[in-house]
Amino acid sequence: MSNVAIMGVVFVMLQLLRGLVIMSECKRHRILMVSDFFYPNFGGVENHIYYLSQCLLKRGHKVVVMTHAYGNRSGVRYMTGGLKVYYIPWKPFLMQNTLPTFYGTLPIMRTVLIREKITIVHGHQAFSTLCHEALMHARTMGYKVVFTDHSLYGFADAGSIHMNKVLQFTLADVTQAICVSHTSKENTVLRSGLPPEKVYVIPNAVDTAMFKPAPEQLSCKEIIIVVISRLVYRKGADLLVEVIPAVCRLFPNVRFIVGGDGPKRVRIEEMREKHSLQDRVEMLGAVPHAQVRSVLITGHIFLNSSLTEAFCIAILEAASCGLLTVSTRVGGVPEVLPDDMVVLAEPDPSDMVRAIQKAIHFLPRIDPQAMHLRMKKLYSWHDVAKRTEIVYDRALAFSNQDLLDRLSRYLPCGAWAGKIFFVVMLIDFLLWRLLQWWQPSTEIEEVPDFSMMNQNYVDNPTQHYPPDG
């Protein structure tokens, strides 16, 4: 046998041993991630699901994603590392959410759960219709369910009241819940009535391999302030309309780069025309996530003007690229970065201008490379995956309850709402029983397991940006 052949055999044996070590360290889970928000759409929830799934795959678990169809993208697709995605044939109805059907997704959900031999269903985002229906059906069928809340909601307006009641219904029988910040945990516990001991805090992370500083530090002769955000009310686009002209008046050497799109873009463009700032405010429009880093490294300061934020991954991406952050002091933002890496301000134009002024004077002391190295230690998707794995273990440790015990959890949700939720879940149970009679589980073909991970990917899962699956 040649030396090359011997080396090949040794390499295969080492990989088998590596897999056995991973499997001996943790119990293998079979996880179904469900949300209306996934690629090719881009955002914080989409990134979270993708990177968490990749790291869980690396740790030896099986992960499958379910989302709705995006345009012509329907059916089963494979992404980097063998991540399997079911794009079910439901079209988005409003803001990337599918139309609520209550029971319409039950047959396809049951089929996927049986085909993939799933043990845990993990739903993401309170605003996702598909997530709520998946958790409802999964509990009916006796699966353990975990929910991750990525946003903050109020208590006064009609939309928030409606959403909070839906969340209370969905989480009445959830096994475990995860929030991305302590502020988000307090908000979720108040809105849903979940016992605090069932809710865990696991922050987001950043792909530091993708978000690196520029090779050479920028000169401070001209200071560039970067804004990359959806230009909507919740993201504080109206604040930008007042802050940008005031900063430009105070500092002649400051220039703004605004990336993003949305209904408030017109207001920013009108402001630029009114104050003749066309040469100092550059509007990029929508920026694909793969190009965000190339925009960030052209700037010195990252400006976040959100009015509400559970965590804000954009701040992590900017800090990983070596930018000093100026942000509104809202939601979970104060928990994200150390005090010497961010300047916080109240969501008020004058206070934000003062914060930017403070950040400009602080700039000479910023070392982008040192900031990047600190971010690598502070935030890692591998750490997020390990902590999520612990939540899965605790979820599986819960004993199954009979139907009456489960249904009784919905009655305290309200004088009338509790009875409605009780009936909804009872009907869901009867429909599931009907499906079991109509198409027994033994008639649904199970999918064989296989892995598409190569060695380079196993070592560096976050260095591979999700391709067009």
PDB file of C-alpha atoms in Angstrom, residues 30-34 62 64 66 86 105-122 133-145 432 441 444-447:
ATOM      1  CA  ARG A  30     -32.487  16.231  16.044  1.00  0.00           C
ATOM      2  CA  ILE A  31     -33.687  19.820  15.808  1.00  0.00           C
ATOM      3  CA  LEU A  32     -36.229  21.511  13.570  1.00  0.00           C
ATOM      4  CA  MET A  33     -35.738  25.302  13.408  1.00  0.00           C
ATOM      5  CA  VAL A  34     -38.942  27.069  12.370  1.00  0.00           C
ATOM      6  CA  LYS A  62     -28.955  17.057  13.131  1.00  0.00           C
ATOM      7  CA  VAL A  64     -33.332  21.041   9.697  1.00  0.00           C
ATOM      8  CA  MET A  66     -38.487  25.084   7.955  1.00  0.00           C
ATOM      9  CA  TYR A  86     -37.804  23.018   3.793  1.00  0.00           C
ATOM     10  CA  THR A 105     -49.751  23.613   8.417  1.00  0.00           C
ATOM     11  CA  LEU A 106     -50.498  20.544  10.573  1.00  0.00           C
ATOM     12  CA  PRO A 107     -50.219  17.867   7.796  1.00  0.00           C
ATOM     13  CA  ILE A 108     -46.907  19.141   6.396  1.00  0.00           C
ATOM     14  CA  MET A 109     -45.513  19.759   9.884  1.00  0.00           C
ATOM     15  CA  ARG A 110     -46.361  16.192  10.930  1.00  0.00           C
ATOM     16  CA  THR A 111     -44.777  14.783   7.769  1.00  0.00           C
ATOM     17  CA  VAL A 112     -41.511  16.705   8.252  1.00  0.00           C
ATOM     18  CA  LEU A 113     -41.268  15.766  11.933  1.00  0.00           C
ATOM     19  CA  ILE A 114     -41.686  12.069  11.158  1.00  0.00           C
ATOM     20  CA  ARG A 115     -39.497  12.055   8.007  1.00  0.00           C
ATOM     21  CA  GLU A 116     -36.589  13.760   9.765  1.00  0.00           C
ATOM     22  CA  LYS A 117     -37.081  11.897  13.097  1.00  0.00           C
ATOM     23  CA  ILE A 118     -37.094  15.207  14.959  1.00  0.00           C
ATOM     24  CA  THR A 119     -36.827  15.302  18.768  1.00  0.00           C
ATOM     25  CA  ILE A 120     -36.939  19.078  19.437  1.00  0.00           C
ATOM     26  CA  VAL A 121     -38.788  21.886  17.645  1.00  0.00           C
ATOM     27  CA  HIS A 122     -37.161  25.317  18.038  1.00  0.00           C
ATOM     28  CA  GLU A 133     -48.332  27.264  14.440  1.00  0.00           C
ATOM     29  CA  ALA A 134     -45.312  24.930  14.496  1.00  0.00           C
ATOM     30  CA  LEU A 135     -44.995  25.128  18.285  1.00  0.00           C
ATOM     31  CA  MET A 136     -48.726  24.512  18.673  1.00  0.00           C
ATOM     32  CA  HIS A 137     -48.701  21.420  16.441  1.00  0.00           C
ATOM     33  CA  ALA A 138     -45.463  20.070  17.930  1.00  0.00           C
ATOM     34  CA  ARG A 139     -46.864  20.144  21.472  1.00  0.00           C
ATOM     35  CA  THR A 140     -50.036  18.446  20.254  1.00  0.00           C
ATOM     36  CA  MET A 141     -47.896  15.626  18.858  1.00  0.00           C
ATOM     37  CA  GLY A 142     -45.896  15.321  22.095  1.00  0.00           C
ATOM     38  CA  TYR A 143     -42.623  16.910  20.954  1.00  0.00           C
ATOM     39  CA  LYS A 144     -40.481  19.097  23.213  1.00  0.00           C
ATOM     40  CA  VAL A 145     -40.454  22.708  22.035  1.00  0.00           C
ATOM     41  CA  TRP A 432     -53.856  15.082  14.534  1.00  0.00           C
ATOM     42  CA  SER A 441     -46.665   7.104  10.706  1.00  0.00           C
ATOM     43  CA  ILE A 444     -44.271   8.033   5.939  1.00  0.00           C
ATOM     44  CA  GLU A 445     -40.766   7.275   4.685  1.00  0.00           C
ATOM     45  CA  GLU A 446     -37.969   8.368   7.013  1.00  0.00           C
ATOM     46  CA  VAL A 447     -35.001  10.252   5.549  1.00  0.00           C
TER      47      VAL A 447
END
